[in-house]
């Protein structure tokens, strides 16, 4: 009997310990689900794109209409967001990203800075068409004045598609934006389980889900079961350590990109200068080479005060110094990102040496 009583009291001890353990491990999760006001506040700024796009059938993944769903409709389509953050939506534009203009960029960047200056905002997510997503992300990377996370996301399949990727990408983007670990990484691009830097991530495929890649530089991290795992960081200067101040800008200087190819000519450069370009990015062949057919026009543009930057059309690699060619070196920036940096650089200086330093540092 004694033995049984002891056995019984042991059993009760275990039961009580188990109950306490359950209470301790369940309480934080329950507190989260019952106290949404304790969750971090993430602002979602919608600009359009496929993530807000609709098509005529669930199998149609091209030729659909981007930028249809509103910011509120996007947020309502992912109820799980409410378990991660208090989310609020705002519409900045509702366009396919081929129609993102300098005016939209400035409006978006100013709003991101306003929001991040609010103590109650933990981070910002921007939803965007994927075609020029990297340009907007890099622009924000250079002008956001905060260490708080800013995440740009989109989708490759419209909201109506079977296995649409938008809801999962939005959930992952909000997860990263709400995560304290994500601070200080510069602006991030989150799609398809990957966390990439705005500086290095680029769209590599026009139709595949697995399109955003960091090329030579890889990713900042990965999401597994909606948990972000950061593994690397970017050494380039961004956000709070750049001199760019969008609060004082109402427009951006014209910078055009001219593509290099066999038998090209100088007329595209002449046209850009005649149109008012203050800067030209050469999307040169190989490591930024310029043909003999184009060099007279490029030299003429430089003599007229236009800042020319050499970049590569190959999708990778650094542009080296080469006495055969003219213009500043675009580091390993692709042409579209070199254009973004050159526009901002020209808002602060026309001095080629200072702009060259920025091209290497940012
Ligand atoms: N061209 C559209 C855009 O960039 C659709 C591409 C996309 O979002 O994936 O907004």
mmCIF file of C-alpha atoms and ligand atoms in Angstrom:
data_model
loop_
_atom_site.group_PDB
_atom_site.id
_atom_site.type_symbol
_atom_site.label_atom_id
_atom_site.label_comp_id
_atom_site.label_asym_id
_atom_site.label_seq_id
_atom_site.Cartn_x
_atom_site.Cartn_y
_atom_site.Cartn_z
ATOM 1 C CA UNK A 1 0.000 0.000 0.000
ATOM 2 C CA UNK A 2 2.804 2.345 1.022
ATOM 3 C CA UNK A 3 4.542 1.562 -2.109
ATOM 4 C CA UNK A 4 1.311 2.289 -4.017
ATOM 5 C CA UNK A 5 0.802 5.607 -2.231
ATOM 6 C CA UNK A 6 4.344 6.650 -3.049
ATOM 7 C CA UNK A 7 3.722 5.560 -6.579
ATOM 8 C CA UNK A 8 0.506 7.601 -6.638
ATOM 9 C CA UNK A 9 2.198 10.750 -5.290
ATOM 10 C CA UNK A 10 4.986 10.367 -7.880
ATOM 11 C CA UNK A 11 2.326 10.087 -10.495
ATOM 12 C CA UNK A 12 0.637 13.291 -9.226
ATOM 13 C CA UNK A 13 4.002 15.090 -9.174
ATOM 14 C CA UNK A 14 4.571 14.153 -12.799
ATOM 15 C CA UNK A 15 1.057 15.203 -13.709
ATOM 16 C CA UNK A 16 1.524 18.622 -12.055
ATOM 17 C CA UNK A 17 4.970 19.082 -13.613
ATOM 18 C CA UNK A 18 3.558 18.168 -17.026
ATOM 19 C CA UNK A 19 0.684 20.597 -16.578
ATOM 20 C CA UNK A 20 3.069 23.401 -15.592
ATOM 21 C CA UNK A 21 5.292 22.620 -18.575
ATOM 22 C CA UNK A 22 2.292 22.753 -20.910
ATOM 23 C CA UNK A 23 1.174 26.064 -19.446
ATOM 24 C CA UNK A 24 4.655 27.599 -19.746
ATOM 25 C CA UNK A 25 5.194 26.437 -23.312
ATOM 26 C CA UNK A 26 1.701 27.285 -24.528
ATOM 27 C CA UNK A 27 1.322 30.667 -22.819
ATOM 28 C CA UNK A 28 3.550 32.758 -25.148
ATOM 29 C CA UNK A 29 1.842 31.403 -28.255
ATOM 30 C CA UNK A 30 -1.599 31.934 -26.719
ATOM 31 C CA UNK A 31 -0.600 35.429 -25.643
ATOM 32 C CA UNK A 32 0.442 36.121 -29.243
ATOM 33 C CA UNK A 33 -2.800 34.948 -30.728
ATOM 34 C CA UNK A 34 -4.953 36.704 -28.115
ATOM 35 C CA UNK A 35 -2.935 39.950 -27.978
ATOM 36 C CA UNK A 36 -2.458 41.093 -31.552
ATOM 37 C CA UNK A 37 -1.685 44.596 -30.307
ATOM 38 C CA UNK A 38 1.580 43.183 -28.887
ATOM 39 C CA UNK A 39 2.754 42.070 -32.341
ATOM 40 C CA UNK A 40 5.161 44.306 -34.283
ATOM 41 C CA UNK A 41 3.553 46.777 -36.663
ATOM 42 C CA UNK A 42 4.534 46.308 -40.333
ATOM 43 C CA UNK A 43 3.337 48.751 -42.991
ATOM 44 C CA UNK A 44 2.707 47.250 -46.434
ATOM 45 C CA UNK A 45 3.018 49.675 -49.349
ATOM 46 C CA UNK A 46 1.509 48.308 -52.555
ATOM 47 C CA UNK A 47 2.671 49.466 -55.983
ATOM 48 C CA UNK A 48 1.020 46.858 -58.263
ATOM 49 C CA UNK A 49 2.574 44.038 -60.285
ATOM 50 C CA UNK A 50 1.690 40.397 -60.716
ATOM 51 C CA UNK A 51 1.192 39.892 -56.983
ATOM 52 C CA UNK A 52 -1.857 42.156 -57.415
ATOM 53 C CA UNK A 53 -2.676 40.747 -60.853
ATOM 54 C CA UNK A 54 -5.642 38.695 -62.037
ATOM 55 C CA UNK A 55 -6.041 36.382 -65.041
ATOM 56 C CA UNK A 56 -8.979 34.738 -66.800
ATOM 57 C CA UNK A 57 -8.173 31.210 -65.601
ATOM 58 C CA UNK A 58 -6.115 29.422 -62.967
ATOM 59 C CA UNK A 59 -3.693 28.123 -65.616
ATOM 60 C CA UNK A 60 -2.940 31.511 -67.165
ATOM 61 C CA UNK A 61 0.426 32.796 -65.916
ATOM 62 C CA UNK A 62 1.306 35.226 -68.734
ATOM 63 C CA UNK A 63 -0.636 37.907 -70.572
ATOM 64 C CA UNK A 64 -2.746 38.742 -67.496
ATOM 65 C CA UNK A 65 -3.493 42.161 -66.020
ATOM 66 C CA UNK A 66 -1.002 43.252 -63.313
ATOM 67 C CA UNK A 67 -1.954 45.756 -60.608
ATOM 68 C CA UNK A 68 -5.649 44.980 -60.072
ATOM 69 C CA UNK A 69 -6.009 43.981 -56.399
ATOM 70 C CA UNK A 70 -5.773 46.791 -53.854
ATOM 71 C CA UNK A 71 -3.416 46.812 -50.874
ATOM 72 C CA UNK A 72 -6.321 45.891 -48.566
ATOM 73 C CA UNK A 73 -7.406 42.987 -50.772
ATOM 74 C CA UNK A 74 -3.821 41.696 -50.816
ATOM 75 C CA UNK A 75 -3.630 41.738 -47.021
ATOM 76 C CA UNK A 76 -7.060 40.103 -46.612
ATOM 77 C CA UNK A 77 -5.985 37.266 -48.920
ATOM 78 C CA UNK A 78 -3.360 36.127 -46.377
ATOM 79 C CA UNK A 79 -5.095 35.760 -42.976
ATOM 80 C CA UNK A 80 -1.925 34.249 -41.430
ATOM 81 C CA UNK A 81 -0.326 37.701 -41.568
ATOM 82 C CA UNK A 82 -2.325 38.511 -38.425
ATOM 83 C CA UNK A 83 -0.325 35.928 -36.441
ATOM 84 C CA UNK A 84 2.991 37.568 -37.326
ATOM 85 C CA UNK A 85 2.370 41.291 -37.276
ATOM 86 C CA UNK A 86 -0.171 44.060 -37.114
ATOM 87 C CA UNK A 87 -0.281 44.937 -40.789
ATOM 88 C CA UNK A 88 -1.650 48.065 -42.393
ATOM 89 C CA UNK A 89 -1.856 48.583 -46.135
ATOM 90 C CA UNK A 90 -1.378 51.669 -48.304
ATOM 91 C CA UNK A 91 -1.609 52.077 -52.056
ATOM 92 C CA UNK A 92 1.308 53.996 -53.599
ATOM 93 C CA UNK A 93 0.456 53.032 -57.194
ATOM 94 C CA UNK A 94 -1.188 50.080 -58.910
ATOM 95 C CA UNK A 95 0.838 49.477 -62.067
ATOM 96 C CA UNK A 96 2.944 46.850 -63.772
ATOM 97 C CA UNK A 97 6.524 47.606 -62.775
ATOM 98 C CA UNK A 98 7.521 48.524 -66.342
ATOM 99 C CA UNK A 99 5.431 51.635 -65.540
ATOM 100 C CA UNK A 100 7.195 52.579 -62.320
ATOM 101 C CA UNK A 101 8.469 56.118 -62.914
ATOM 102 C CA UNK A 102 10.944 58.331 -61.076
ATOM 103 C CA UNK A 103 7.935 60.145 -59.583
ATOM 104 C CA UNK A 104 6.579 56.903 -58.121
ATOM 105 C CA UNK A 105 10.054 56.022 -56.795
ATOM 106 C CA UNK A 106 10.306 59.368 -54.994
ATOM 107 C CA UNK A 107 6.769 59.133 -53.596
ATOM 108 C CA UNK A 108 7.441 55.602 -52.336
ATOM 109 C CA UNK A 109 10.835 56.423 -50.800
ATOM 110 C CA UNK A 110 9.500 59.497 -48.990
ATOM 111 C CA UNK A 111 6.632 57.471 -47.535
ATOM 112 C CA UNK A 112 8.964 54.647 -46.434
ATOM 113 C CA UNK A 113 11.148 57.172 -44.600
ATOM 114 C CA UNK A 114 8.107 58.802 -42.945
ATOM 115 C CA UNK A 115 6.812 55.446 -41.754
ATOM 116 C CA UNK A 116 10.158 54.212 -40.468
ATOM 117 C CA UNK A 117 10.591 57.432 -38.463
ATOM 118 C CA UNK A 118 7.496 56.438 -36.445
ATOM 119 C CA UNK A 119 8.535 54.568 -33.276
ATOM 120 C CA UNK A 120 5.564 52.183 -33.570
ATOM 121 C CA UNK A 121 6.602 50.901 -37.024
ATOM 122 C CA UNK A 122 8.921 47.857 -36.920
ATOM 123 C CA UNK A 123 9.445 47.513 -40.662
ATOM 124 C CA UNK A 124 8.044 48.112 -44.128
ATOM 125 C CA UNK A 125 7.103 45.748 -46.957
ATOM 126 C CA UNK A 126 6.755 46.977 -50.535
ATOM 127 C CA UNK A 127 4.782 44.836 -52.985
ATOM 128 C CA UNK A 128 5.950 45.333 -56.558
ATOM 129 C CA UNK A 129 6.013 43.894 -60.063
ATOM 130 C CA UNK A 130 9.019 41.659 -60.485
ATOM 131 C CA UNK A 131 10.265 43.110 -63.790
ATOM 132 C CA UNK A 132 11.871 46.212 -62.249
ATOM 133 C CA UNK A 133 11.650 45.179 -58.597
ATOM 134 C CA UNK A 134 15.436 45.202 -58.213
ATOM 135 C CA UNK A 135 15.629 48.834 -59.387
ATOM 136 C CA UNK A 136 13.127 50.030 -56.778
ATOM 137 C CA UNK A 137 14.790 47.897 -54.100
ATOM 138 C CA UNK A 138 18.240 49.332 -54.889
ATOM 139 C CA UNK A 139 16.832 52.882 -54.999
ATOM 140 C CA UNK A 140 15.363 52.361 -51.512
ATOM 141 C CA UNK A 141 18.628 50.758 -50.374
ATOM 142 C CA UNK A 142 20.391 54.014 -51.233
ATOM 143 C CA UNK A 143 17.862 56.490 -49.805
ATOM 144 C CA UNK A 144 16.126 54.889 -46.801
ATOM 145 C CA UNK A 145 17.348 56.551 -43.631
ATOM 146 C CA UNK A 146 16.762 53.813 -41.080
ATOM 147 C CA UNK A 147 18.192 50.473 -39.967
ATOM 148 C CA UNK A 148 14.701 49.018 -39.654
ATOM 149 C CA UNK A 149 13.932 46.233 -42.155
ATOM 150 C CA UNK A 150 12.551 47.188 -45.561
ATOM 151 C CA UNK A 151 11.544 44.223 -47.725
ATOM 152 C CA UNK A 152 10.465 44.306 -51.358
ATOM 153 C CA UNK A 153 8.446 41.375 -52.648
ATOM 154 C CA UNK A 154 6.293 40.352 -55.599
ATOM 155 C CA UNK A 155 5.205 37.219 -57.357
ATOM 156 C CA UNK A 156 5.664 35.450 -60.653
ATOM 157 C CA UNK A 157 2.134 34.048 -60.833
ATOM 158 C CA UNK A 158 -1.009 36.199 -60.673
ATOM 159 C CA UNK A 159 -3.317 35.916 -57.667
ATOM 160 C CA UNK A 160 -5.775 33.787 -59.673
ATOM 161 C CA UNK A 161 -3.220 31.117 -60.677
ATOM 162 C CA UNK A 162 -3.110 27.616 -59.276
ATOM 163 C CA UNK A 163 -0.208 27.612 -56.792
ATOM 164 C CA UNK A 164 0.020 31.410 -56.857
ATOM 165 C CA UNK A 165 3.253 32.417 -55.141
ATOM 166 C CA UNK A 166 2.079 35.872 -53.996
ATOM 167 C CA UNK A 167 0.492 34.881 -50.642
ATOM 168 C CA UNK A 168 3.533 32.928 -49.499
ATOM 169 C CA UNK A 169 5.937 35.652 -50.672
ATOM 170 C CA UNK A 170 3.898 38.306 -48.837
ATOM 171 C CA UNK A 171 3.818 36.221 -45.657
ATOM 172 C CA UNK A 172 7.590 35.696 -45.839
ATOM 173 C CA UNK A 173 8.235 39.374 -46.570
ATOM 174 C CA UNK A 174 6.162 40.465 -43.554
ATOM 175 C CA UNK A 175 7.910 37.830 -41.417
ATOM 176 C CA UNK A 176 11.321 39.262 -42.349
ATOM 177 C CA UNK A 177 10.156 42.877 -41.920
ATOM 178 C CA UNK A 178 8.866 42.028 -38.418
ATOM 179 C CA UNK A 179 12.090 40.280 -37.432
ATOM 180 C CA UNK A 180 14.646 42.163 -35.273
ATOM 181 C CA UNK A 181 17.395 40.039 -36.891
ATOM 182 C CA UNK A 182 16.644 41.679 -40.226
ATOM 183 C CA UNK A 183 17.742 45.142 -39.055
ATOM 184 C CA UNK A 184 20.856 46.646 -40.579
ATOM 185 C CA UNK A 185 20.990 44.451 -43.691
ATOM 186 C CA UNK A 186 19.975 47.223 -46.089
ATOM 187 C CA UNK A 187 16.885 46.791 -48.211
ATOM 188 C CA UNK A 188 16.028 43.131 -48.882
ATOM 189 C CA UNK A 189 14.298 41.262 -51.681
ATOM 190 C CA UNK A 190 12.249 38.298 -50.401
ATOM 191 C CA UNK A 191 10.637 35.782 -52.747
ATOM 192 C CA UNK A 192 10.516 32.016 -52.980
ATOM 193 C CA UNK A 193 12.054 31.286 -49.522
ATOM 194 C CA UNK A 194 15.130 33.453 -50.203
ATOM 195 C CA UNK A 195 16.294 36.665 -48.557
ATOM 196 C CA UNK A 196 18.460 38.616 -51.005
ATOM 197 C CA UNK A 197 20.139 42.007 -50.816
ATOM 198 C CA UNK A 198 18.861 44.837 -52.986
ATOM 199 C CA UNK A 199 22.477 45.481 -54.055
ATOM 200 C CA UNK A 200 23.112 42.056 -55.550
ATOM 201 C CA UNK A 201 19.786 40.365 -56.260
ATOM 202 C CA UNK A 202 18.549 40.419 -59.847
ATOM 203 C CA UNK A 203 15.739 38.904 -61.891
ATOM 204 C CA UNK A 204 17.326 36.195 -64.022
ATOM 205 C CA UNK A 205 14.369 34.537 -65.765
ATOM 206 C CA UNK A 206 11.230 36.051 -67.289
ATOM 207 C CA UNK A 207 8.798 33.265 -66.411
ATOM 208 C CA UNK A 208 10.249 30.907 -63.785
ATOM 209 C CA UNK A 209 9.360 31.066 -60.079
ATOM 210 C CA UNK A 210 13.004 30.646 -59.146
ATOM 211 C CA UNK A 211 14.114 33.857 -60.832
ATOM 212 C CA UNK A 212 15.626 36.172 -58.185
ATOM 213 C CA UNK A 213 19.287 35.274 -57.700
ATOM 214 C CA UNK A 214 22.308 36.830 -56.070
ATOM 215 C CA UNK A 215 24.601 35.602 -58.851
ATOM 216 C CA UNK A 216 28.217 35.625 -57.620
ATOM 217 C CA UNK A 217 27.233 36.983 -54.215
ATOM 218 C CA UNK A 218 24.484 34.557 -53.195
ATOM 219 C CA UNK A 219 21.753 35.331 -50.673
ATOM 220 C CA UNK A 220 21.624 36.973 -47.261
ATOM 221 C CA UNK A 221 19.613 34.040 -45.953
ATOM 222 C CA UNK A 222 16.724 31.645 -46.270
ATOM 223 C CA UNK A 223 13.275 31.180 -44.744
ATOM 224 C CA UNK A 224 12.357 27.744 -43.432
ATOM 225 C CA UNK A 225 8.850 27.244 -41.990
ATOM 226 C CA UNK A 226 8.500 31.045 -41.973
ATOM 227 C CA UNK A 227 11.603 31.439 -39.795
ATOM 228 C CA UNK A 228 14.317 33.675 -41.331
ATOM 229 C CA UNK A 229 17.888 32.367 -41.131
ATOM 230 C CA UNK A 230 20.490 35.048 -41.949
ATOM 231 C CA UNK A 231 23.868 33.772 -43.076
ATOM 232 C CA UNK A 232 25.767 36.602 -44.789
ATOM 233 C CA UNK A 233 25.762 40.371 -44.983
ATOM 234 C CA UNK A 234 26.676 42.952 -47.610
ATOM 235 C CA UNK A 235 29.813 45.090 -47.222
ATOM 236 C CA UNK A 236 28.653 47.914 -49.525
ATOM 237 C CA UNK A 237 27.362 51.122 -47.944
ATOM 238 C CA UNK A 238 23.593 51.536 -47.887
ATOM 239 C CA UNK A 239 20.648 53.272 -46.128
ATOM 240 C CA UNK A 240 21.975 55.429 -43.263
ATOM 241 C CA UNK A 241 25.546 55.497 -44.627
ATOM 242 C CA UNK A 242 24.786 57.104 -48.004
ATOM 243 C CA UNK A 243 24.628 60.883 -48.639
ATOM 244 C CA UNK A 244 21.330 60.800 -50.572
ATOM 245 C CA UNK A 245 18.358 62.768 -49.228
ATOM 246 C CA UNK A 246 15.091 62.227 -51.088
ATOM 247 C CA UNK A 247 13.191 64.586 -48.808
ATOM 248 C CA UNK A 248 14.717 67.456 -50.792
ATOM 249 C CA UNK A 249 14.064 65.973 -54.254
ATOM 250 C CA UNK A 250 11.055 66.557 -56.514
ATOM 251 C CA UNK A 251 12.618 64.964 -59.578
ATOM 252 C CA UNK A 252 15.638 62.900 -60.612
ATOM 253 C CA UNK A 253 18.104 63.701 -63.390
ATOM 254 C CA UNK A 254 17.640 61.826 -66.666
ATOM 255 C CA UNK A 255 19.976 58.860 -66.966
ATOM 256 C CA UNK A 256 19.578 56.550 -69.958
ATOM 257 C CA UNK A 257 20.980 53.117 -70.751
ATOM 258 C CA UNK A 258 22.450 52.333 -74.169
ATOM 259 C CA UNK A 259 22.941 48.666 -75.050
ATOM 260 C CA UNK A 260 26.090 47.469 -76.805
ATOM 261 C CA UNK A 261 25.904 44.996 -79.714
ATOM 262 C CA UNK A 262 27.700 44.170 -82.984
ATOM 263 C CA UNK A 263 27.603 46.933 -85.595
ATOM 264 C CA UNK A 264 26.089 49.388 -83.101
ATOM 265 C CA UNK A 265 26.455 53.114 -83.710
ATOM 266 C CA UNK A 266 26.781 56.407 -81.875
ATOM 267 C CA UNK A 267 23.311 57.658 -82.776
ATOM 268 C CA UNK A 268 21.713 56.258 -79.623
ATOM 269 C CA UNK A 269 24.179 58.259 -77.500
ATOM 270 C CA UNK A 270 23.542 61.386 -79.616
ATOM 271 C CA UNK A 271 19.802 60.915 -79.143
ATOM 272 C CA UNK A 272 20.124 60.487 -75.368
ATOM 273 C CA UNK A 273 22.175 63.686 -75.081
ATOM 274 C CA UNK A 274 19.746 65.590 -77.343
ATOM 275 C CA UNK A 275 16.898 64.330 -75.135
ATOM 276 C CA UNK A 276 18.521 65.862 -72.057
ATOM 277 C CA UNK A 277 20.421 62.977 -70.477
ATOM 278 C CA UNK A 278 22.715 64.070 -67.649
ATOM 279 C CA UNK A 279 24.141 60.593 -67.439
ATOM 280 C CA UNK A 280 24.417 57.535 -69.687
ATOM 281 C CA UNK A 281 25.063 53.964 -68.633
ATOM 282 C CA UNK A 282 26.710 51.874 -71.315
ATOM 283 C CA UNK A 283 25.446 48.288 -71.143
ATOM 284 C CA UNK A 284 28.702 47.274 -72.776
ATOM 285 C CA UNK A 285 29.614 43.929 -74.264
ATOM 286 C CA UNK A 286 31.804 41.674 -72.087
ATOM 287 C CA UNK A 287 33.405 43.618 -69.251
ATOM 288 C CA UNK A 288 31.945 46.921 -70.449
ATOM 289 C CA UNK A 289 33.662 47.243 -73.829
ATOM 290 C CA UNK A 290 32.659 50.039 -76.223
ATOM 291 C CA UNK A 291 32.894 49.673 -80.016
ATOM 292 C CA UNK A 292 34.893 51.936 -82.319
ATOM 293 C CA UNK A 293 31.591 52.862 -83.962
ATOM 294 C CA UNK A 294 30.200 54.323 -80.714
ATOM 295 C CA UNK A 295 33.328 55.869 -79.147
ATOM 296 C CA UNK A 296 33.197 59.241 -80.988
ATOM 297 C CA UNK A 297 29.643 59.869 -79.746
ATOM 298 C CA UNK A 298 30.444 58.692 -76.216
ATOM 299 C CA UNK A 299 33.487 61.003 -76.101
ATOM 300 C CA UNK A 300 31.355 63.881 -77.403
ATOM 301 C CA UNK A 301 28.775 63.268 -74.667
ATOM 302 C CA UNK A 302 31.478 63.319 -71.973
ATOM 303 C CA UNK A 303 32.932 66.547 -73.445
ATOM 304 C CA UNK A 304 29.461 68.100 -73.093
ATOM 305 C CA UNK A 305 29.382 67.245 -69.354
ATOM 306 C CA UNK A 306 27.330 64.039 -69.507
ATOM 307 C CA UNK A 307 28.580 61.460 -67.001
ATOM 308 C CA UNK A 308 29.095 58.101 -68.720
ATOM 309 C CA UNK A 309 29.369 54.853 -66.752
ATOM 310 C CA UNK A 310 30.496 51.560 -68.264
ATOM 311 C CA UNK A 311 28.700 48.401 -67.155
ATOM 312 C CA UNK A 312 28.325 44.910 -68.542
ATOM 313 C CA UNK A 313 25.435 43.382 -70.425
ATOM 314 C CA UNK A 314 26.591 39.869 -69.398
ATOM 315 C CA UNK A 315 24.837 39.812 -66.019
ATOM 316 C CA UNK A 316 28.014 39.455 -63.962
ATOM 317 C CA UNK A 317 31.606 40.473 -63.352
ATOM 318 C CA UNK A 318 33.474 43.701 -62.641
ATOM 319 C CA UNK A 319 34.236 46.408 -65.191
ATOM 320 C CA UNK A 320 38.016 46.929 -65.249
ATOM 321 C CA UNK A 321 40.046 50.014 -66.149
ATOM 322 C CA UNK A 322 40.904 49.880 -69.872
ATOM 323 C CA UNK A 323 42.627 52.685 -71.828
ATOM 324 C CA UNK A 324 40.750 51.652 -74.990
ATOM 325 C CA UNK A 325 37.417 52.777 -73.503
ATOM 326 C CA UNK A 326 35.985 55.896 -71.869
ATOM 327 C CA UNK A 327 33.688 56.549 -68.921
ATOM 328 C CA UNK A 328 33.570 55.692 -65.239
ATOM 329 C CA UNK A 329 33.619 52.077 -64.051
ATOM 330 C CA UNK A 330 30.300 50.642 -62.913
ATOM 331 C CA UNK A 331 31.904 48.160 -60.490
ATOM 332 C CA UNK A 332 29.793 44.980 -60.722
ATOM 333 C CA UNK A 333 26.467 46.820 -60.885
ATOM 334 C CA UNK A 334 24.222 45.656 -63.685
ATOM 335 C CA UNK A 335 23.175 48.456 -66.089
ATOM 336 C CA UNK A 336 19.772 49.077 -64.471
ATOM 337 C CA UNK A 337 21.269 49.368 -60.981
ATOM 338 C CA UNK A 338 24.163 51.526 -62.244
ATOM 339 C CA UNK A 339 21.476 53.864 -63.651
ATOM 340 C CA UNK A 340 19.740 54.112 -60.253
ATOM 341 C CA UNK A 341 23.008 54.946 -58.479
ATOM 342 C CA UNK A 342 24.093 57.420 -61.173
ATOM 343 C CA UNK A 343 20.754 59.293 -60.932
ATOM 344 C CA UNK A 344 21.196 59.671 -57.175
ATOM 345 C CA UNK A 345 24.911 60.503 -57.437
ATOM 346 C CA UNK A 346 24.066 63.314 -59.870
ATOM 347 C CA UNK A 347 21.733 64.852 -57.276
ATOM 348 C CA UNK A 348 24.772 65.471 -55.073
ATOM 349 C CA UNK A 349 27.723 66.155 -57.426
ATOM 350 C CA UNK A 350 28.920 66.322 -61.036
ATOM 351 C CA UNK A 351 32.513 65.552 -60.080
ATOM 352 C CA UNK A 352 33.547 62.338 -61.908
ATOM 353 C CA UNK A 353 36.028 61.301 -59.188
ATOM 354 C CA UNK A 354 33.347 61.559 -56.468
ATOM 355 C CA UNK A 355 30.853 59.642 -58.605
ATOM 356 C CA UNK A 356 33.478 56.976 -59.324
ATOM 357 C CA UNK A 357 34.018 56.535 -55.566
ATOM 358 C CA UNK A 358 30.262 56.091 -55.065
ATOM 359 C CA UNK A 359 30.121 53.483 -57.838
ATOM 360 C CA UNK A 360 32.649 51.397 -55.937
ATOM 361 C CA UNK A 361 31.361 52.000 -52.404
ATOM 362 C CA UNK A 362 27.569 51.633 -52.741
HETATM 363 N N1 LIG B 1 5.316 43.171 -65.945
HETATM 364 C C1 LIG B 1 4.604 43.077 -64.709
HETATM 365 C C2 LIG B 1 5.320 43.827 -63.606
HETATM 366 O O1 LIG B 1 6.519 43.868 -63.527
HETATM 367 C C3 LIG B 1 4.399 41.689 -64.293
HETATM 368 C C4 LIG B 1 5.635 40.992 -63.866
HETATM 369 C C5 LIG B 1 5.591 40.559 -62.436
HETATM 370 O O2 LIG B 1 5.136 41.248 -61.548
HETATM 371 O O3 LIG B 1 6.036 39.442 -62.227
HETATM 372 O O4 LIG B 1 4.619 44.353 -62.763
#
